[in-house]
């Protein structure tokens, strides 16, 4: 693909309902990141893969209140076991990004254990950048894991205006730098405005690609 490229990751998948149906009905190269402990994680992953979406594991990391999170106190074996279990719930995952993780992604030793655990699964990693102190990208490079970082959060506020502005910022970054990664969420406001926003990419000369294409 020539010209500027954007990847859009939609986080917190696996809960089903109308928002999921709206997103799964889109004909777009979105990347859907699914929480392993969500009640409909496996079904969402399978259906999304059938429809041509790229699947990611949305891995809970310290500090968050989610069962099954990775914690900095865990051994390499515990981290590897937790990753393997999570992947069973998200079949077909091509990559991983962090859910929360401000404590975990700032800890270089914990991130080294994490990267060593995902490497045998041939997964790429996208740093959601939930802290300015993140060392995730550096840890990935050291372990030879393909990686990239989030450029823009699209929907920290659930208003169409806000999401539109963030989307415009994502496009501007891609035009300036050649590529950019946006992260949104399985939320009704996002599902509602995303189709219109995606329809504007072509006229702006920007291609929508899966996150794996921007990980290196």
Coordinates of N, CA and C in Angstrom, one line a residue:
X1 N 0.8 -1.2 0.0 CA 0.0 0.0 0.0 C 0.9 1.2 0.0
X2 N 0.7 2.1 -1.0 CA 1.4 3.4 -1.0 C 0.6 4.5 -0.3
X3 N 1.3 5.5 0.1 CA 0.7 6.6 0.8 C 0.5 6.4 2.3
X4 N 0.0 7.3 3.0 CA -0.2 7.2 4.5 C -1.1 6.1 4.8
X5 N -0.8 5.4 6.0 CA -1.6 4.3 6.4 C -2.0 4.5 7.9
X6 N -3.2 4.1 8.2 CA -3.6 4.1 9.6 C -4.1 2.7 10.0
X7 N -3.9 2.3 11.2 CA -4.5 1.1 11.8 C -5.4 1.6 12.9
X8 N -6.6 1.0 13.0 CA -7.5 1.3 14.1 C -7.8 0.0 14.8
X9 N -7.4 0.0 16.1 CA -7.7 -1.1 17.0 C -8.9 -0.8 17.8
X10 N -9.8 -1.7 17.9 CA -11.0 -1.5 18.7 C -10.9 -2.5 20.0
X11 N -10.7 -1.8 21.1 CA -10.4 -2.6 22.4 C -11.7 -3.0 23.1
X12 N -11.5 -3.9 24.0 CA -12.5 -4.4 25.0 C -13.6 -5.2 24.3
X13 N -13.3 -6.0 23.3 CA -14.2 -6.8 22.7 C -14.5 -8.1 23.5
X14 N -15.6 -8.7 23.2 CA -15.9 -10.0 23.9 C -17.2 -10.0 24.7
X15 N -17.9 -8.8 24.7 CA -19.1 -8.7 25.5 C -20.4 -8.9 24.8
X16 N -20.3 -9.0 23.4 CA -21.5 -9.2 22.6 C -22.4 -8.0 22.6
X17 N -23.7 -8.2 22.3 CA -24.6 -7.1 22.3 C -24.6 -6.2 21.0
X18 N -25.5 -5.2 20.9 CA -25.6 -4.4 19.7 C -24.4 -3.7 19.2
X19 N -23.5 -3.3 20.1 CA -22.3 -2.6 19.7 C -21.4 -3.6 18.9
X20 N -21.3 -4.8 19.5 CA -20.5 -5.8 18.8 C -21.0 -6.1 17.4
X21 N -22.4 -6.2 17.3 CA -23.0 -6.5 16.0 C -22.7 -5.4 15.0
X22 N -22.8 -4.1 15.5 CA -22.5 -3.0 14.6 C -21.1 -3.0 14.0
X23 N -20.2 -3.3 14.9 CA -18.8 -3.3 14.5 C -18.5 -4.5 13.6
X24 N -19.0 -5.7 13.9 CA -18.8 -6.8 13.1 C -19.5 -6.7 11.7
X25 N -20.4 -5.8 11.6 CA -21.1 -5.6 10.3 C -20.3 -4.7 9.4
X26 N -19.3 -4.0 9.9 CA -18.5 -3.1 9.1 C -17.6 -3.8 8.1
X27 N -17.5 -3.2 6.9 CA -16.7 -3.8 5.9 C -15.4 -3.0 5.9
X28 N -14.5 -3.2 6.8 CA -13.3 -2.4 7.0 C -12.2 -3.2 7.6
X29 N -11.0 -2.8 7.3 CA -9.8 -3.6 7.8 C -9.5 -3.2 9.3
X30 N -10.4 -3.3 10.1 CA -10.2 -3.0 11.5 C -9.5 -4.1 12.2
X31 N -8.9 -3.8 13.4 CA -8.2 -4.8 14.2 C -9.0 -4.8 15.5
X32 N -9.5 -6.0 15.9 CA -10.4 -6.1 17.1 C -9.6 -6.8 18.2
X33 N -9.5 -6.1 19.3 CA -8.8 -6.6 20.5 C -9.7 -7.1 21.6
X34 N -9.6 -8.3 21.9 CA -10.6 -9.0 22.7 C -10.1 -9.4 24.1
X35 N -10.8 -9.0 25.1 CA -10.5 -9.4 26.5 C -10.7 -10.9 26.7
X36 N -9.6 -11.6 27.2 CA -9.7 -13.0 27.3 C -10.8 -13.5 28.3
X37 N -11.1 -12.7 29.3 CA -12.1 -13.2 30.3 C -13.5 -12.7 30.0
X38 N -13.7 -12.0 28.9 CA -15.0 -11.5 28.6 C -15.9 -12.7 28.2
X39 N -17.2 -12.7 28.6 CA -18.1 -13.8 28.4 C -18.2 -14.4 27.0
X40 N -18.1 -13.5 26.0 CA -18.2 -14.0 24.6 C -16.9 -13.8 23.8
X41 N -15.8 -13.9 24.5 CA -14.5 -13.7 23.9 C -14.3 -14.6 22.7
X42 N -14.5 -15.9 22.9 CA -14.2 -16.9 21.9 C -15.1 -16.7 20.7
X43 N -16.4 -16.6 21.0 CA -17.3 -16.4 19.9 C -17.0 -15.1 19.0
X44 N -16.7 -14.1 19.7 CA -16.4 -12.8 19.0 C -15.2 -13.0 18.2
X45 N -14.1 -13.6 18.7 CA -12.9 -13.8 18.0 C -13.2 -14.6 16.7
X46 N -13.9 -15.7 16.8 CA -14.2 -16.6 15.7 C -15.0 -15.8 14.6
X47 N -16.1 -15.1 15.1 CA -16.9 -14.4 14.1 C -16.2 -13.3 13.4
X48 N -15.3 -12.6 14.2 CA -14.5 -11.5 13.6 C -13.6 -12.0 12.6
X49 N -12.9 -13.2 12.9 CA -12.0 -13.7 11.9 C -12.7 -14.2 10.6
X50 N -13.8 -14.7 10.8 CA -14.6 -15.2 9.6 C -14.9 -14.0 8.7
X51 N -15.1 -12.8 9.3 CA -15.5 -11.6 8.5 C -14.3 -10.8 8.1
X52 N -13.1 -11.3 8.3 CA -11.9 -10.7 7.8 C -11.2 -9.7 8.6
X53 N -11.7 -9.5 9.9 CA -11.0 -8.6 10.8 C -9.7 -9.3 11.3
X54 N -8.7 -8.5 11.7 CA -7.6 -9.0 12.4 C -7.9 -9.1 13.9
X55 N -7.5 -10.1 14.6 CA -7.8 -10.3 16.0 C -6.5 -10.1 16.8
X56 N -6.7 -9.4 18.0 CA -5.7 -9.2 19.0 C -6.2 -9.7 20.3
X57 N -5.3 -10.1 21.2 CA -5.5 -10.4 22.6 C -5.4 -9.1 23.3
X58 N -6.4 -8.7 24.0 CA -6.3 -7.5 24.9 C -6.0 -7.9 26.3
X59 N -4.7 -7.9 26.6 CA -4.2 -8.6 27.8 C -4.2 -7.7 29.0
X60 N -5.0 -8.0 30.0 CA -5.0 -7.2 31.3 C -3.7 -7.2 32.0
X61 N -3.2 -6.1 32.4 CA -1.9 -6.0 33.1 C -2.1 -5.0 34.3
X62 N -1.3 -5.3 35.3 CA -1.3 -4.4 36.5 C -1.0 -3.0 36.0
X63 N -1.7 -2.0 36.4 CA -2.7 -2.0 37.5 C -4.1 -1.9 37.0
X64 N -4.9 -3.0 37.1 CA -6.3 -2.9 36.8 C -7.0 -3.9 37.7
X65 N -8.3 -3.8 37.8 CA -9.1 -4.7 38.7 C -9.7 -5.8 37.9
X66 N -9.0 -6.3 37.0 CA -9.5 -7.4 36.1 C -8.9 -8.8 36.6
X67 N -9.7 -9.8 36.8 CA -9.1 -11.1 37.1 C -8.3 -11.6 36.0
X68 N -7.2 -12.3 36.3 CA -6.4 -12.8 35.2 C -5.3 -11.8 34.7
X69 N -5.2 -10.7 35.4 CA -4.2 -9.7 35.0 C -2.7 -10.2 35.2
X70 N -1.8 -9.7 34.4 CA -0.4 -10.0 34.6 C 0.1 -9.0 35.7
X71 N 0.9 -9.5 36.6 CA 1.4 -8.7 37.7 C 2.9 -8.7 37.7
X72 N 3.5 -7.7 38.1 CA 5.0 -7.6 38.1 C 5.7 -8.6 39.0
X73 N 4.9 -9.1 40.0 CA 5.5 -10.1 40.9 C 5.6 -11.5 40.3
X74 N 5.0 -11.7 39.1 CA 4.9 -13.1 38.5 C 6.2 -13.5 38.0
X75 N 6.5 -14.8 38.1 CA 7.7 -15.4 37.4 C 7.5 -15.6 35.9
X76 N 8.5 -15.8 35.2 CA 8.5 -16.1 33.8 C 7.4 -17.2 33.5
X77 N 7.5 -18.2 34.3 CA 6.6 -19.4 34.1 C 5.1 -19.0 34.2
X78 N 4.9 -18.2 35.3 CA 3.5 -17.7 35.5 C 3.0 -16.9 34.4
X79 N 3.8 -16.0 33.9 CA 3.5 -15.1 32.8 C 3.2 -15.9 31.6
X80 N 4.0 -16.9 31.3 CA 3.9 -17.7 30.1 C 2.6 -18.5 30.1
X81 N 2.3 -19.0 31.3 CA 1.1 -19.8 31.6 C -0.2 -19.0 31.4
X82 N -0.1 -17.7 31.9 CA -1.3 -16.8 31.9 C -1.5 -16.4 30.4
X83 N -0.5 -16.2 29.6 CA -0.6 -15.8 28.2 C -1.2 -17.0 27.4
X84 N -0.7 -18.2 27.7 CA -1.2 -19.4 27.0 C -2.7 -19.6 27.3
X85 N -3.1 -19.4 28.5 CA -4.5 -19.5 28.9 C -5.4 -18.5 28.2
X86 N -4.9 -17.2 28.2 CA -5.6 -16.1 27.6 C -5.8 -16.4 26.1
X87 N -4.8 -16.9 25.4 CA -4.8 -17.2 24.0 C -5.9 -18.2 23.6
X88 N -6.1 -19.2 24.6 CA -7.1 -20.2 24.3 C -8.5 -19.6 24.2
X89 N -8.7 -18.4 24.9 CA -10.0 -17.7 24.9 C -10.1 -16.8 23.7
X90 N -9.0 -16.5 23.0 CA -9.0 -15.6 21.9 C -8.4 -16.3 20.7
X91 N -9.1 -17.3 20.1 CA -8.5 -18.0 19.0 C -8.2 -17.2 17.8
X92 N -7.0 -17.4 17.2 CA -6.6 -16.7 16.0 C -6.0 -15.4 16.2
X93 N -5.7 -15.1 17.5 CA -5.0 -13.8 17.8 C -3.7 -13.7 17.0
X94 N -3.5 -12.5 16.4 CA -2.2 -12.3 15.6 C -1.3 -11.4 16.5
X95 N -1.8 -10.7 17.4 CA -1.0 -9.8 18.2 C -1.6 -9.6 19.6
X96 N -1.0 -8.8 20.4 CA -1.4 -8.5 21.7 C -1.3 -7.0 22.0
X97 N -2.2 -6.4 22.7 CA -2.0 -5.1 23.3 C -2.4 -5.1 24.7
X98 N -1.9 -4.1 25.5 CA -2.2 -4.1 26.9 C -3.5 -3.4 27.3
X99 N -4.2 -4.1 28.2 CA -5.4 -3.5 28.8 C -4.9 -2.9 30.2
X100 N -5.1 -1.6 30.4 CA -4.5 -0.9 31.6 C -3.0 -1.1 31.5
X101 N -2.3 -1.5 32.6 CA -0.9 -1.9 32.5 C 0.1 -0.7 32.8
X102 N -0.4 0.3 33.5 CA 0.5 1.5 33.8 C 1.6 1.0 34.7
X103 N 1.4 0.1 35.6 CA 2.5 -0.4 36.4 C 3.3 -1.4 35.7
X104 N 2.7 -2.4 35.0 CA 3.4 -3.5 34.4 C 4.3 -3.0 33.2
X105 N 3.7 -2.2 32.3 CA 4.5 -1.8 31.1 C 5.6 -0.8 31.5
X106 N 5.7 -0.3 32.7 CA 6.7 0.6 33.1 C 7.9 -0.2 33.8
X107 N 7.7 -1.5 33.9 CA 8.7 -2.3 34.6 C 9.5 -3.1 33.6
X108 N 10.7 -2.8 33.4 CA 11.5 -3.4 32.3 C 11.7 -4.9 32.4
X109 N 11.8 -5.4 33.7 CA 12.0 -6.8 33.9 C 10.7 -7.6 33.6
X110 N 9.6 -7.0 34.1 CA 8.3 -7.6 33.9 C 8.0 -7.7 32.3
X111 N 8.3 -6.6 31.6 CA 8.1 -6.6 30.2 C 9.0 -7.5 29.5
X112 N 10.2 -7.7 30.0 CA 11.1 -8.7 29.3 C 10.5 -10.1 29.5
X113 N 9.9 -10.4 30.7 CA 9.3 -11.8 30.9 C 8.1 -11.9 29.9
X114 N 7.4 -10.8 29.8 CA 6.2 -10.8 28.9 C 6.6 -11.1 27.5
X115 N 7.6 -10.3 27.0 CA 7.9 -10.5 25.6 C 8.5 -11.9 25.3
X116 N 9.2 -12.4 26.3 CA 9.7 -13.8 26.1 C 8.6 -14.8 26.0
X117 N 7.5 -14.5 26.7 CA 6.3 -15.4 26.7 C 5.5 -15.3 25.4
X118 N 5.4 -14.1 24.8 CA 4.6 -14.0 23.6 C 5.4 -14.4 22.3
X119 N 6.8 -14.3 22.4 CA 7.6 -14.6 21.2 C 7.3 -16.0 20.6
X120 N 7.3 -17.1 21.4 CA 7.0 -18.4 20.8 C 5.7 -18.5 20.1
X121 N 4.8 -17.6 20.4 CA 3.4 -17.6 19.8 C 3.4 -16.8 18.5
X122 N 4.6 -16.2 18.2 CA 4.7 -15.4 16.9 C 3.7 -14.2 16.9
X123 N 3.5 -13.6 18.0 CA 2.6 -12.5 18.1 C 3.4 -11.2 18.0
X124 N 2.7 -10.2 17.4 CA 3.3 -8.8 17.5 C 2.7 -8.1 18.8
X125 N 3.3 -7.0 19.1 CA 2.8 -6.2 20.3 C 2.5 -4.8 20.0
X126 N 1.4 -4.3 20.4 CA 1.1 -2.8 20.2 C 1.0 -2.3 21.6
X127 N 1.8 -1.3 21.9 CA 1.8 -0.6 23.2 C 0.7 0.4 23.2
X128 N -0.3 0.2 24.1 CA -1.5 1.1 24.2 C -1.0 2.4 24.8
X129 N 0.2 2.4 25.4 CA 0.7 3.7 26.0 C -0.2 4.2 27.1
X130 N -0.5 3.4 28.1 CA -1.3 3.9 29.2 C -0.5 4.6 30.3
X131 N 0.8 4.7 30.1 CA 1.7 5.5 31.0 C 2.8 6.1 30.1
X132 N 3.2 7.3 30.5 CA 4.4 8.0 29.8 C 5.7 7.2 30.1
X133 N 5.6 6.4 31.2 CA 6.8 5.7 31.6 C 7.0 4.3 31.0
X134 N 6.2 4.0 30.0 CA 6.2 2.7 29.3 C 7.6 2.4 28.8
X135 N 8.0 1.1 28.9 CA 9.2 0.7 28.3 C 8.9 -0.5 27.4
X136 N 7.6 -0.7 27.0 CA 7.2 -1.9 26.3 C 7.8 -2.0 24.9
X137 N 7.9 -0.9 24.2 CA 8.5 -0.9 22.8 C 9.9 -1.4 22.9
X138 N 10.7 -0.8 23.8 CA 12.1 -1.1 24.0 C 12.3 -2.6 24.3
X139 N 11.4 -3.1 25.2 CA 11.5 -4.5 25.7 C 11.2 -5.4 24.5
X140 N 10.2 -5.0 23.6 CA 9.9 -5.8 22.4 C 11.1 -5.9 21.5
X141 N 11.7 -4.7 21.3 CA 12.9 -4.7 20.4 C 14.0 -5.6 20.9
X142 N 14.3 -5.5 22.2 CA 15.3 -6.4 22.8 C 15.1 -7.9 22.6
X143 N 13.8 -8.3 22.6 CA 13.5 -9.7 22.5 C 13.2 -10.1 21.0
X144 N 13.3 -9.1 20.1 CA 13.0 -9.4 18.7 C 11.5 -9.7 18.4
X145 N 10.7 -9.0 19.2 CA 9.2 -9.1 18.9 C 8.8 -7.8 18.1
X146 N 8.0 -8.1 17.0 CA 7.6 -6.9 16.2 C 6.6 -6.1 17.1
X147 N 6.8 -4.8 17.0 CA 6.0 -3.9 17.9 C 5.7 -2.5 17.2
X148 N 4.8 -1.9 17.8 CA 4.5 -0.5 17.4 C 3.7 0.1 18.6
X149 N 3.5 1.5 18.6 CA 2.9 2.2 19.7 C 1.6 2.9 19.2
X150 N 0.7 3.0 20.1 CA -0.5 3.8 19.9 C -0.2 5.3 19.7
X151 N -0.8 5.9 18.7 CA -0.6 7.3 18.4 C -1.7 8.1 19.1
X152 N -3.0 7.7 18.9 CA -4.1 8.5 19.4 C -5.2 7.6 20.0
X153 N -5.7 8.0 21.2 CA -6.9 7.3 21.7 C -8.1 8.1 21.1
X154 N -9.0 7.4 20.4 CA -10.1 8.0 19.7 C -11.3 8.4 20.5
X155 N -11.5 7.7 21.6 CA -12.8 7.9 22.3 C -12.7 7.9 23.8
X156 N -11.7 8.7 24.3 CA -11.7 8.9 25.8 C -12.9 9.6 26.3
X157 N -13.6 10.4 25.4 CA -14.9 10.9 25.7 C -15.9 10.4 24.6
X158 N -17.1 10.0 25.1 CA -18.0 9.4 24.2 C -18.9 10.3 23.4
X159 N -18.3 11.4 22.9 CA -19.2 12.3 22.1 C -18.7 12.2 20.6
X160 N -19.6 12.4 19.7 CA -19.3 12.3 18.3 C -18.3 13.3 17.9
X161 N -18.4 14.5 18.4 CA -17.5 15.6 18.1 C -16.1 15.3 18.5
X162 N -16.0 14.8 19.8 CA -14.7 14.5 20.3 C -14.0 13.4 19.5
X163 N -14.8 12.3 19.2 CA -14.2 11.2 18.4 C -13.8 11.7 17.0
X164 N -14.6 12.5 16.4 CA -14.3 13.1 15.1 C -13.0 13.9 15.1
X165 N -12.8 14.7 16.2 CA -11.6 15.5 16.3 C -10.3 14.5 16.5
X166 N -10.5 13.5 17.3 CA -9.4 12.6 17.5 C -9.1 11.8 16.2
X167 N -10.1 11.5 15.5 CA -9.9 10.8 14.2 C -9.2 11.7 13.2
X168 N -9.5 13.0 13.2 CA -8.8 13.9 12.3 C -7.4 14.0 12.7
X169 N -7.1 14.0 14.0 CA -5.7 14.0 14.5 C -4.9 12.8 14.0
X170 N -5.6 11.7 14.1 CA -5.0 10.4 13.6 C -4.6 10.5 12.2
X171 N -5.5 11.0 11.4 CA -5.3 11.1 9.9 C -4.2 12.1 9.6
X172 N -4.1 13.2 10.4 CA -3.1 14.2 10.2 C -1.7 13.6 10.5
X173 N -1.7 12.9 11.6 CA -0.4 12.2 12.0 C 0.1 11.2 10.9
X174 N -0.9 10.5 10.4 CA -0.5 9.5 9.3 C 0.0 10.3 8.1
X175 N -0.6 11.4 7.7 CA -0.2 12.1 6.6 C 1.2 12.8 6.8
X176 N 1.5 13.1 8.1 CA 2.7 13.7 8.4 C 3.9 12.7 8.5
X177 N 3.6 11.6 9.2 CA 4.6 10.6 9.5 C 4.5 9.3 8.6
X178 N 3.5 9.2 7.8 CA 3.4 8.0 6.9 C 2.5 6.9 7.5
X179 N 2.4 6.9 8.8 CA 1.5 5.9 9.5 C 1.2 6.3 10.9
X180 N 0.0 5.8 11.4 CA -0.4 6.1 12.7 C -1.4 5.0 13.2
X181 N -1.4 4.9 14.5 CA -2.3 3.8 15.1 C -3.3 4.5 16.1
X182 N -4.6 4.3 15.8 CA -5.6 4.8 16.7 C -6.2 3.6 17.5
X183 N -6.6 3.9 18.7 CA -7.3 2.9 19.5 C -8.7 3.5 20.0
X184 N -9.7 2.8 19.6 CA -11.1 3.1 20.1 C -11.5 1.9 20.9
X185 N -12.8 1.9 21.3 CA -13.4 0.8 22.1 C -14.7 0.4 21.6
X186 N -15.1 -0.8 22.1 CA -16.5 -1.3 21.8 C -17.4 -0.5 22.6
X187 N -17.8 0.7 22.1 CA -18.8 1.6 22.8 C -19.8 2.1 21.8
X188 N -21.0 2.3 22.3 CA -22.0 2.7 21.3 C -21.7 4.0 20.6
X189 N -21.1 5.0 21.2 CA -20.8 6.3 20.5 C -19.8 6.0 19.4
X190 N -18.8 5.1 19.7 CA -17.8 4.8 18.7 C -18.3 4.0 17.6
X191 N -19.1 3.0 17.9 CA -19.7 2.2 16.8 C -20.6 3.0 15.9
X192 N -21.3 4.1 16.5 CA -22.2 4.9 15.7 C -21.4 5.8 14.7
X193 N -20.3 6.4 15.1 CA -19.6 7.4 14.2 C -18.6 6.8 13.4
X194 N -18.1 5.6 13.8 CA -16.9 5.0 13.0 C -17.2 4.8 11.5
X195 N -18.4 4.3 11.1 CA -18.7 4.1 9.7 C -18.5 5.3 8.9
X196 N -19.0 6.5 9.4 CA -18.9 7.7 8.6 C -17.4 8.2 8.6
X197 N -16.7 8.1 9.7 CA -15.3 8.5 9.7 C -14.5 7.6 8.8
X198 N -14.7 6.3 8.8 CA -13.9 5.4 7.9 C -14.1 5.8 6.5
X199 N -15.4 6.2 6.1 CA -15.7 6.5 4.8 C -14.9 7.7 4.2
X200 N -14.4 8.5 5.1 CA -13.7 9.7 4.7 C -12.2 9.4 4.4
X201 N -11.7 8.3 4.7 CA -10.3 8.0 4.6 C -9.8 8.0 3.1
X202 N -10.6 7.4 2.3 CA -10.2 7.2 0.9 C -10.0 8.6 0.2
X203 N -10.9 9.5 0.4 CA -10.8 10.8 -0.2 C -9.6 11.6 0.3
X204 N -9.1 11.2 1.5 CA -8.0 11.9 2.1 C -6.7 11.2 1.7
X205 N -6.8 10.1 0.9 CA -5.6 9.4 0.4 C -5.0 8.6 1.5
X206 N -5.8 8.2 2.5 CA -5.2 7.4 3.6 C -5.8 5.9 3.5
X207 N -4.9 4.9 3.7 CA -5.4 3.5 3.6 C -5.5 3.0 5.1
X208 N -6.6 2.2 5.3 CA -6.8 1.6 6.6 C -6.2 0.2 6.5
X209 N -5.3 -0.1 7.4 CA -4.6 -1.4 7.3 C -4.7 -2.1 8.7
X210 N -4.5 -3.4 8.8 CA -4.4 -4.1 10.0 C -3.2 -3.7 10.8
X211 N -3.3 -3.8 12.2 CA -2.2 -3.4 13.0 C -0.9 -4.1 12.7
X212 N -1.0 -5.4 12.3 CA 0.2 -6.2 12.0 C 1.0 -5.5 11.0
X213 N 0.4 -4.8 10.1 CA 1.2 -4.2 9.0 C 2.0 -3.0 9.4
X214 N 1.7 -2.5 10.6 CA 2.5 -1.3 11.2 C 3.5 -1.8 12.3
X215 N 3.4 -3.0 12.6 CA 4.4 -3.6 13.7 C 5.6 -4.0 13.0
X216 N 6.8 -3.6 13.6 CA 8.0 -4.0 12.9 C 9.1 -4.1 14.0

